Short mmCIF file of C-alpha atoms in Angstrom, two decimals:
data_model
loop_
_atom_site.label_atom_id
_atom_site.label_comp_id
_atom_site.label_asym_id
_atom_site.label_seq_id
_atom_site.Cartn_x
_atom_site.Cartn_y
_atom_site.Cartn_z
CA MET A 1058 37.24 5.56 -28.19
CA ASN A 1059 35.25 3.63 -25.40
CA GLN A 1060 37.18 1.25 -23.63
CA LYS A 1061 35.46 -2.42 -23.26
CA ILE A 1062 34.53 -3.14 -19.25
CA LYS A 1063 35.86 -6.41 -18.25
CA PHE A 1064 33.74 -8.58 -15.92
CA LYS A 1065 34.43 -11.27 -13.38
CA LYS A 1066 32.61 -14.07 -11.92
CA THR A 1067 31.24 -13.81 -8.34
CA GLU A 1068 28.11 -15.93 -6.72
CA ILE A 1069 25.88 -13.47 -6.96
CA GLY A 1070 26.96 -13.16 -11.22
CA ILE A 1071 29.34 -11.28 -12.94
CA ILE A 1072 30.28 -7.82 -12.08
CA PRO A 1073 32.96 -5.45 -13.16
CA GLU A 1074 36.53 -6.07 -12.57
CA ASP A 1075 36.73 -2.75 -11.07
CA TRP A 1076 34.14 -3.35 -8.44
CA VAL A 1077 34.92 -4.85 -4.75
CA PHE A 1078 32.79 -7.97 -4.04
CA ASP A 1079 32.88 -7.92 -0.21
CA GLU A 1080 30.87 -8.32 3.00
CA LEU A 1081 28.41 -6.11 3.83
CA GLU A 1082 29.64 -5.49 7.53
CA ASN A 1083 32.96 -4.10 6.23
CA TYR A 1084 30.68 -1.07 4.57
CA ALA A 1085 28.23 -0.82 7.15
CA LYS A 1086 27.03 -0.49 10.96
CA ILE A 1087 24.51 -3.43 11.60
CA ILE A 1088 21.84 -3.25 14.55
CA MET A 1089 19.72 -6.10 15.27
CA GLY A 1090 15.94 -4.92 16.39
CA GLN A 1091 14.91 -5.33 20.07
CA SER A 1092 11.19 -4.73 20.98
CA PRO A 1093 10.30 -2.85 24.32
CA GLU A 1094 7.49 -3.86 26.51
CA SER A 1095 4.13 -3.62 25.42
CA LYS A 1096 3.47 -1.52 28.18
CA TYR A 1097 5.76 1.33 26.67
CA TYR A 1098 3.80 1.64 23.41
CA ASN A 1099 1.48 4.45 22.83
CA LEU A 1100 -0.58 5.81 20.12
CA ASN A 1101 -0.49 9.56 21.39
CA ASN A 1102 3.23 10.78 19.98
CA LYS A 1103 4.67 10.20 23.57
CA GLY A 1104 8.35 9.36 23.28
CA THR A 1105 10.25 7.97 19.91
CA LEU A 1106 9.05 6.77 17.07
CA PHE A 1107 8.74 2.71 16.89
CA LEU A 1108 8.45 0.02 14.19
CA GLN A 1109 8.21 -3.53 15.21
CA GLY A 1110 8.05 -4.75 11.28
CA ILE A 1111 7.03 -3.65 7.98
CA ARG A 1112 3.44 -3.43 8.83
CA THR A 1113 3.61 0.22 8.15
CA PHE A 1114 6.15 0.53 5.43
CA GLY A 1115 6.15 2.69 2.12
CA SER A 1116 8.20 2.40 -1.02
CA LEU A 1117 10.96 4.46 0.61
CA TYR A 1118 10.07 5.33 4.06
CA PRO A 1119 7.58 3.95 6.58
CA ASN A 1120 4.55 5.73 8.04
CA TYR A 1121 4.05 5.80 11.63
CA ASP A 1122 1.80 5.04 13.89
CA THR A 1123 3.35 3.76 17.56
CA TRP A 1124 5.28 5.48 19.79
CA THR A 1125 7.48 4.39 22.48
CA THR A 1126 8.70 5.72 26.15
CA LYS A 1127 11.65 3.47 26.29
CA ILE A 1128 14.49 2.91 23.80
CA THR A 1129 15.62 -0.34 23.13
CA LYS A 1130 17.43 -0.52 19.94
CA LEU A 1131 17.56 2.82 17.79
CA ALA A 1132 17.98 3.19 13.85
CA LYS A 1133 19.27 6.31 12.84
CA LYS A 1134 17.91 8.81 10.80
CA GLY A 1135 18.49 7.74 7.22
CA SER A 1136 19.54 4.10 8.02
CA VAL A 1137 18.25 1.17 6.00
CA LEU A 1138 15.51 -0.97 7.53
CA LEU A 1139 15.45 -4.58 6.69
CA SER A 1140 12.63 -7.02 7.71
CA VAL A 1141 14.95 -9.99 9.40
CA ARG A 1142 11.56 -12.22 9.90
CA ALA A 1143 8.70 -13.31 7.46
CA PRO A 1144 8.88 -11.68 5.46
CA VAL A 1145 12.40 -11.63 4.83
CA GLY A 1146 14.51 -9.04 2.96
CA GLU A 1147 11.83 -5.92 2.77
CA VAL A 1148 13.69 -2.50 2.78
CA ASN A 1149 12.59 0.92 3.82
CA ILE A 1150 14.94 3.94 4.77
CA ALA A 1151 14.34 5.42 8.08
CA ASP A 1152 13.24 9.27 7.30
CA LYS A 1153 13.44 9.65 11.60
CA ASP A 1154 14.85 8.51 14.17
CA VAL A 1155 12.85 5.51 15.30
CA CYS A 1156 13.12 2.64 17.76
CA ILE A 1157 13.14 -0.64 15.92
CA GLY A 1158 11.55 -3.93 17.28
CA ARG A 1159 12.99 -7.61 16.55
CA GLY A 1160 11.18 -7.97 13.53
CA LEU A 1161 13.97 -5.30 11.82
CA MET A 1162 17.49 -4.34 11.83
CA SER A 1163 19.10 -1.30 11.06
CA ILE A 1164 22.09 -0.76 8.63
CA ASP A 1165 24.04 1.97 8.39
CA GLY A 1166 26.72 2.88 6.27
CA LYS A 1167 28.25 5.49 3.99
CA ASN A 1168 25.54 5.80 1.27
CA ASN A 1169 22.77 4.12 2.66
CA LEU A 1170 20.86 4.82 -0.74
CA PHE A 1171 22.95 2.30 -2.75
CA ILE A 1172 22.54 -0.19 0.32
CA PHE A 1173 19.26 0.32 0.25
CA TYR A 1174 19.05 -0.33 -3.49
CA LEU A 1175 21.44 -3.79 -3.07
CA PHE A 1176 18.50 -5.34 -1.02
CA LYS A 1177 15.80 -4.23 -3.57
CA GLY A 1178 18.33 -5.48 -6.43
CA PHE A 1179 19.60 -8.81 -4.68
CA LYS A 1180 16.27 -9.89 -2.66
CA SER A 1181 16.16 -13.48 -3.52
CA TYR A 1182 19.70 -13.78 -2.57
CA VAL A 1183 18.97 -12.35 0.74
CA ILE A 1184 16.04 -14.38 1.26
CA ASN A 1185 18.35 -17.42 0.41
CA LYS A 1186 20.05 -16.94 4.06
CA GLU A 1187 16.24 -17.25 5.72
CA THR A 1188 16.31 -19.80 8.43
CA GLY A 1189 13.20 -21.68 10.47
CA THR A 1190 10.46 -23.65 9.39
CA VAL A 1191 7.35 -21.80 10.29
CA TYR A 1192 8.55 -18.29 10.48
CA GLY A 1193 11.29 -17.64 8.43
CA SER A 1194 14.15 -15.32 9.84
CA VAL A 1195 17.79 -14.14 9.69
CA THR A 1196 20.39 -13.75 12.13
CA ARG A 1197 22.50 -10.35 12.04
CA ASP A 1198 25.82 -12.52 11.01
CA ASP A 1199 23.83 -13.59 7.78
CA ILE A 1200 23.49 -10.29 6.77
CA ALA A 1201 26.78 -8.78 8.13
CA LYS A 1202 28.49 -11.44 5.93
CA LEU A 1203 26.64 -11.18 2.81
CA LYS A 1204 28.95 -10.19 0.02
CA PHE A 1205 27.72 -7.70 -2.40
CA PRO A 1206 29.20 -5.74 -5.30
CA PHE A 1207 30.45 -2.20 -4.85
CA PRO A 1208 31.83 0.21 -7.12
CA LYS A 1209 33.81 3.22 -5.82
CA GLU A 1210 31.66 5.81 -3.57
CA ASN A 1211 31.02 8.33 -6.43
CA GLU A 1212 29.58 5.50 -8.75
CA GLN A 1213 27.78 4.48 -5.60
CA SER A 1214 26.08 7.95 -5.64
CA ALA A 1215 25.27 8.09 -9.08
CA ILE A 1216 23.76 4.59 -9.46
CA ALA A 1217 21.25 5.46 -6.31
CA LYS A 1218 20.47 8.89 -7.73
CA ILE A 1219 19.12 7.38 -10.74
CA LEU A 1220 17.13 4.69 -8.73
CA SER A 1221 16.09 7.23 -5.93
CA ASP A 1222 14.80 9.94 -8.34
CA LEU A 1223 11.77 7.33 -10.17
CA ASP A 1224 11.40 6.30 -6.53
CA SER A 1225 10.93 9.93 -5.13
CA LYS A 1226 8.40 10.61 -7.98
CA ILE A 1227 6.69 7.62 -6.94
CA GLU A 1228 6.69 8.48 -3.46
CA LEU A 1229 5.55 12.27 -4.28
CA ASN A 1230 2.65 10.68 -6.43
CA GLN A 1231 1.20 8.54 -3.66
CA GLN A 1232 1.48 11.27 -0.85
CA MET A 1233 -0.30 13.36 -3.95
CA ASN A 1234 -3.43 10.84 -3.60
CA LYS A 1235 -3.43 10.61 0.04
CA ILE A 1236 -3.99 14.20 0.40
CA LEU A 1237 -6.73 13.96 -2.49
CA GLU A 1238 -7.79 11.05 -0.74
CA GLU A 1239 -8.59 12.93 1.96
CA ILE A 1240 -10.28 15.77 0.46
CA ASN A 1241 -12.93 13.34 -1.10
CA ARG A 1242 -13.54 11.76 2.35
CA ALA A 1243 -13.90 15.09 3.58
CA ILE A 1244 -16.63 16.19 0.95
CA PHE A 1245 -18.36 13.41 1.55
CA LYS A 1246 -18.15 13.64 5.43
CA ARG A 1247 -19.61 17.71 4.83
CA TRP A 1248 -22.29 16.70 2.39
CA PHE A 1249 -23.99 13.48 3.34
CA VAL A 1250 -22.70 12.98 7.25
CA ASP A 1251 -22.98 16.38 8.30
CA PHE A 1252 -25.76 17.90 5.36
CA GLU A 1253 -23.80 20.78 4.59
CA PHE A 1254 -23.56 20.25 1.30
CA PRO A 1255 -24.11 23.72 -1.07
CA ASN A 1256 -27.73 25.17 -0.99
CA GLU A 1257 -29.13 26.84 -4.04
CA GLN A 1258 -27.17 29.79 -2.82
CA GLY A 1259 -24.26 27.86 -2.46
CA LYS A 1260 -24.20 28.11 1.27
CA PRO A 1261 -24.02 24.95 3.66
CA TYR A 1262 -27.54 23.25 3.68
CA LYS A 1263 -27.90 22.39 7.60
CA SER A 1264 -26.25 25.58 9.37
CA SER A 1265 -27.99 28.19 6.79
CA GLY A 1266 -31.57 27.08 8.15
CA GLY A 1267 -31.88 24.30 5.30
CA GLU A 1268 -35.54 21.94 6.56
CA MET A 1269 -34.83 18.72 8.53
CA VAL A 1270 -37.37 16.12 9.02
CA ASP A 1271 -37.20 12.81 11.66
CA SER A 1272 -36.30 9.76 10.52
CA GLU A 1273 -34.89 6.02 11.98
CA MET A 1274 -31.45 7.29 11.83
CA GLY A 1275 -32.04 10.91 13.12
CA GLU A 1276 -32.66 13.79 11.11
CA ILE A 1277 -32.26 14.04 7.51
CA PRO A 1278 -32.53 16.59 5.03
CA LYS A 1279 -36.41 17.04 3.39
CA SER A 1280 -36.85 15.30 0.51
CA TRP A 1281 -34.20 13.02 1.26
CA LYS A 1282 -35.08 9.63 2.35
CA GLN A 1283 -33.58 6.67 4.78
CA SER A 1284 -32.44 3.50 2.65
CA THR A 1285 -30.32 0.62 2.81
CA LEU A 1286 -27.93 -0.42 0.44
CA ARG A 1287 -30.09 -3.87 -0.03
CA GLU A 1288 -32.24 -1.71 -2.51
CA PHE A 1289 -29.52 -0.79 -4.46
CA ILE A 1290 -26.79 -3.39 -4.68
CA LYS A 1291 -26.04 -7.04 -4.34
CA LEU A 1292 -22.86 -9.15 -3.20
CA GLU A 1293 -20.88 -12.23 -5.06
CA ARG A 1294 -18.40 -14.02 -3.65
CA GLY A 1295 -15.24 -14.43 -6.03
CA LEU A 1296 -13.50 -17.68 -7.51
CA SER A 1297 -12.79 -20.84 -4.81
CA TYR A 1298 -9.32 -21.73 -6.53
CA LYS A 1299 -6.68 -24.38 -5.77
CA GLY A 1300 -2.86 -23.46 -5.42
CA LYS A 1301 -1.95 -25.13 -8.06
CA GLY A 1302 -4.09 -23.07 -10.49
CA LEU A 1303 -1.72 -20.00 -9.37
CA SER A 1304 1.12 -19.07 -11.97
CA ASP A 1305 3.23 -16.29 -13.02
CA SER A 1306 1.23 -15.33 -15.94
CA GLY A 1307 -2.50 -15.54 -16.79
CA MET A 1308 -5.41 -13.58 -15.72
CA PRO A 1309 -4.41 -11.03 -12.86
CA MET A 1310 -6.55 -12.18 -9.68
CA VAL A 1311 -7.54 -9.98 -6.50
CA ASN A 1312 -7.07 -11.75 -3.51
CA LEU A 1313 -6.91 -10.71 0.29
CA GLY A 1314 -3.33 -9.70 -0.09
CA THR A 1315 -3.85 -6.95 -2.54
CA ILE A 1316 -6.36 -5.13 -0.39
CA SER A 1317 -5.57 -2.69 2.65
CA HIS A 1318 -7.39 -0.81 4.85
CA LYS A 1319 -5.11 2.35 4.06
CA LYS A 1320 -5.42 1.66 0.37
CA ASN A 1321 -8.56 2.80 -1.77
CA PHE A 1322 -6.79 0.71 -5.11
CA VAL A 1323 -6.63 -2.54 -5.41
CA TYR A 1324 -3.34 -2.33 -7.58
CA GLU A 1325 -0.01 -4.29 -5.84
CA GLY A 1326 0.64 -8.02 -5.15
CA LEU A 1327 -1.53 -9.39 -7.51
CA LYS A 1328 -1.49 -12.89 -8.33
CA TYR A 1329 -2.22 -14.54 -11.73
CA TYR A 1330 -4.55 -17.55 -12.47
CA SER A 1331 -4.48 -20.46 -15.06
CA GLY A 1332 -7.31 -22.30 -14.01
CA ASP A 1333 -11.00 -22.26 -15.06
CA TYR A 1334 -13.20 -19.48 -14.03
CA LYS A 1335 -16.93 -17.80 -14.71
CA GLU A 1336 -17.77 -14.72 -15.68
CA ARG A 1337 -19.45 -13.83 -12.30
CA ASN A 1338 -15.79 -14.18 -11.13
CA LEU A 1339 -14.74 -11.24 -12.89
CA VAL A 1340 -14.56 -7.37 -12.14
CA LYS A 1341 -13.42 -4.44 -14.21
CA SER A 1342 -12.13 -1.09 -13.79
CA GLY A 1343 -14.36 1.24 -11.46
CA ASP A 1344 -15.78 -1.45 -9.68
CA LEU A 1345 -15.84 -2.14 -6.10
CA VAL A 1346 -14.85 -4.91 -3.90
CA ILE A 1347 -14.69 -5.45 0.06
CA ALA A 1348 -12.84 -8.39 2.22
CA ASN A 1349 -15.22 -10.66 3.52
CA THR A 1350 -12.66 -12.47 5.49
CA ASP A 1351 -9.48 -11.28 7.45
CA ILE A 1352 -6.67 -13.03 9.21
CA THR A 1353 -4.37 -10.59 9.69
CA GLN A 1354 -3.18 -9.18 13.18
CA ASP A 1355 -4.86 -5.98 13.38
CA ARG A 1356 -8.20 -6.78 12.11
CA LEU A 1357 -8.61 -4.05 9.87
CA ILE A 1358 -9.07 -5.44 6.57
CA LEU A 1359 -12.53 -7.04 7.10
CA GLY A 1360 -14.78 -4.83 4.75
CA SER A 1361 -12.68 -2.88 3.77
CA PRO A 1362 -13.79 -1.24 0.43
CA SER A 1363 -11.23 -1.19 -2.55
CA ILE A 1364 -12.07 0.01 -6.14
CA ILE A 1365 -10.73 -1.80 -9.30
CA PRO A 1366 -8.34 0.64 -11.23
CA PRO A 1367 -7.58 1.04 -14.67
CA ASP A 1368 -4.28 -0.61 -16.31
CA LEU A 1369 -3.97 -3.77 -14.42
CA GLY A 1370 -3.24 -5.48 -17.64
CA ASN A 1371 -6.55 -7.02 -18.47
CA GLU A 1372 -9.83 -5.63 -19.24
CA LYS A 1373 -11.49 -7.45 -16.16
CA VAL A 1374 -9.61 -9.56 -13.35
CA LEU A 1375 -10.58 -11.98 -11.24
CA PHE A 1376 -11.79 -11.78 -7.42
CA THR A 1377 -11.33 -14.79 -5.10
CA HIS A 1378 -13.97 -16.41 -2.60
CA HIS A 1379 -12.44 -14.34 0.33
CA ILE A 1380 -13.72 -10.93 -1.32
CA TYR A 1381 -17.46 -9.77 -2.32
CA ALA A 1382 -17.58 -7.74 -5.54
CA ILE A 1383 -20.29 -5.06 -5.45
CA ARG A 1384 -22.73 -5.55 -8.35
CA ASN A 1385 -24.53 -2.06 -8.47
CA LYS A 1386 -28.06 -2.49 -9.73
CA SER A 1387 -29.30 1.07 -9.16
CA GLU A 1388 -27.96 4.75 -10.56
CA ILE A 1389 -26.04 5.49 -7.77
CA SER A 1390 -22.22 6.30 -8.37
CA ASN A 1391 -19.70 3.66 -6.80
CA LEU A 1392 -18.25 6.68 -5.81
CA PHE A 1393 -20.97 7.35 -3.39
CA LEU A 1394 -21.19 3.68 -2.19
CA PHE A 1395 -17.31 3.55 -1.90
CA TYR A 1396 -17.21 7.10 0.95
CA LEU A 1397 -20.58 5.54 2.48
CA LEU A 1398 -18.68 2.09 3.14
CA LYS A 1399 -15.55 4.27 4.75
CA THR A 1400 -17.95 5.92 7.04
CA ASP A 1401 -17.82 5.42 11.09
CA GLU A 1402 -21.19 3.77 11.19
CA TYR A 1403 -20.36 1.21 8.37
CA LYS A 1404 -16.97 0.23 10.21
CA GLY A 1405 -19.25 -0.09 13.29
CA ARG A 1406 -21.33 -2.61 11.59
CA VAL A 1407 -18.22 -4.67 10.45
CA ARG A 1408 -17.20 -5.05 13.86
CA GLY A 1409 -20.27 -6.00 15.43
CA PHE A 1410 -20.99 -8.38 12.74
CA ALA A 1411 -18.06 -10.32 12.33
CA THR A 1412 -17.71 -14.09 13.13
CA GLY A 1413 -15.18 -16.24 13.98
CA THR A 1414 -11.96 -15.93 16.37
CA THR A 1415 -8.82 -16.81 14.29
CA VAL A 1416 -10.45 -16.43 10.96
CA LEU A 1417 -12.97 -13.28 10.89
CA ALA A 1418 -16.26 -13.37 8.57
CA LEU A 1419 -18.11 -10.69 7.18
CA PRO A 1420 -22.09 -11.68 6.58
CA GLU A 1421 -23.59 -10.21 3.76
CA ASP A 1422 -26.05 -8.32 5.81
CA ALA A 1423 -23.72 -6.31 7.77
CA VAL A 1424 -23.31 -4.77 4.22
CA LEU A 1425 -26.77 -4.74 2.46
CA ASP A 1426 -28.48 -3.36 5.87
CA LEU A 1427 -26.67 -0.58 6.05
CA SER A 1428 -28.95 2.40 6.43
CA PHE A 1429 -28.12 5.84 4.74
CA ALA A 1430 -29.73 9.22 3.93
CA LEU A 1431 -30.26 9.00 0.25
CA PRO A 1432 -30.10 12.55 -1.52
CA GLU A 1433 -31.66 13.96 -4.32
CA ASN A 1434 -30.43 13.28 -7.71
CA GLY A 1435 -28.98 16.61 -8.56
CA ILE A 1436 -26.79 16.56 -5.31
CA LEU A 1437 -25.65 13.29 -6.09
CA GLU A 1438 -24.59 14.38 -9.45
CA ARG A 1439 -23.04 17.71 -8.22
CA PHE A 1440 -21.05 15.53 -5.90
CA ASN A 1441 -19.99 12.68 -8.76
CA MET A 1442 -18.26 15.48 -10.90
CA ILE A 1443 -16.35 16.83 -8.43
CA ILE A 1444 -14.99 13.97 -7.06
CA ASN A 1445 -14.26 12.45 -10.59
CA LYS A 1446 -12.00 15.15 -11.31
CA ILE A 1447 -10.27 13.91 -8.23
CA ARG A 1448 -10.31 10.64 -9.10
CA ASN A 1449 -9.05 10.98 -12.43
CA LYS A 1450 -6.21 12.92 -11.65
CA MET A 1451 -5.80 9.67 -8.83
CA PHE A 1452 -5.88 7.26 -11.59
CA SER A 1453 -3.32 9.12 -14.13
CA ASN A 1454 -1.02 9.17 -10.80
CA ILE A 1455 -1.43 5.41 -10.15
CA ILE A 1456 -0.71 4.68 -14.42
CA GLU A 1457 2.40 7.04 -14.22
CA ASN A 1458 3.54 4.82 -10.68
CA LYS A 1459 3.22 1.68 -12.58
CA SER A 1460 5.13 3.04 -15.73
CA LEU A 1461 7.74 4.34 -13.54
CA SER A 1462 7.84 1.20 -11.30
CA GLN A 1463 8.96 -1.16 -14.37
CA ILE A 1464 11.02 1.80 -15.59
CA ARG A 1465 13.28 1.46 -12.32
CA ASP A 1466 12.77 -2.71 -12.09
CA SER A 1467 13.99 -2.68 -15.49
CA LEU A 1468 17.09 -0.73 -14.74
CA LEU A 1469 17.50 -2.17 -11.39
CA PRO A 1470 19.08 -5.50 -11.80
CA ARG A 1471 21.74 -4.06 -14.56
CA LEU A 1472 22.96 -0.72 -12.37
CA MET A 1473 23.68 -2.94 -9.43
CA THR A 1474 25.62 -5.42 -11.31
CA GLY A 1475 27.24 -2.84 -13.76
CA LYS A 1476 25.91 -4.20 -16.94
CA ILE A 1477 24.87 -0.82 -17.23
CA ARG A 1478 27.57 2.01 -16.21
CA VAL A 1479 26.60 5.25 -14.78
CA PRO A 1480 29.21 8.10 -16.06
CA VAL A 1481 30.65 9.90 -13.21
CA ARG A 1482 33.12 12.84 -12.54
CA VAL A 1483 36.47 12.32 -11.90
CA GLU A 1484 37.77 14.56 -9.62
CA VAL A 1485 41.09 16.26 -10.15
CA LYS A 1486 43.37 16.84 -6.95
#
């Protein structure tokens, strides 16, 4: 016969009677980050990996693009990285030793995976400790004195394994998509920038003696022609909305927060809108959008193309006035257009055409007057066939990740409060 679980009340709700509700500092060592002077930073793999904040956070582990030759505060491999400045409460796990700046703290306990999921499960509880009017922040004591529910160590490990297995699969799918995307971009560059597409004998065109002709943009393959995007697309600005129209449900809406220069798909962080809109404010799966405004510190979102993926909860979604939708009026595929907008030439045009200081804006001409070599239809068809197969696999991974995330998010609060108990082995001494 199963014994009924008894619960007790705590400030975060009821938890099993046999769990301890105690301050975090009794279970982990906590270190606040401290930023080295910027003169010690580099992008050349010199010194120790450095994270200032959450800019390169992933699902579980951060990405890294900065190093420092001076270590101020070190987060050990395996420790939890917590954002202590707005947005407070975001967490990752350090998969390497990393120097941390003032936007982060390191939390290192006996079971860091469990601690990681404590912060994921009780994020609003953590945010309530946030102080500051303009820039929210938390202190070391704010976090150290937080009380959390702690089961016995073997149950902590069992809970963390269930959740981390889901997150690991999500991370694996994301890494797979990253590799597949690198393959896609390499194919595009080889075919349409280097002009080494397969000729009739399956050999690379240019290096096998394929005939080239002069154009204003340099040599291009014979029978190709120089064109501009203006001939094939038009741009449409999205919905201008008021904040009162935002809601927890309604029509999904793509805004600047859902576009990233590192991610190809609009997916995470969607807002919802319950106000009025028109058909021209809508995009559907497979459509392309680009950011026409940028207010971020690194200025890399402006002009970045993104693809509307499948399964966003609606057949169509809204897009805001900070975004251009690319309305394709030709037979050129959106896949070709997408990778064209990933080329260095296009990125250079964005930087050259950007206007403004605090807020950057992108004129339509920066996109529409981009010159490119238009291939023959047969070459485009072969490219689309290859890339579509890869893209479908990427879409499949995205949809699987959405399902896995929903399962994880459903289990998380129940596991972390003991509403669902995980069977654990009892060690016999």
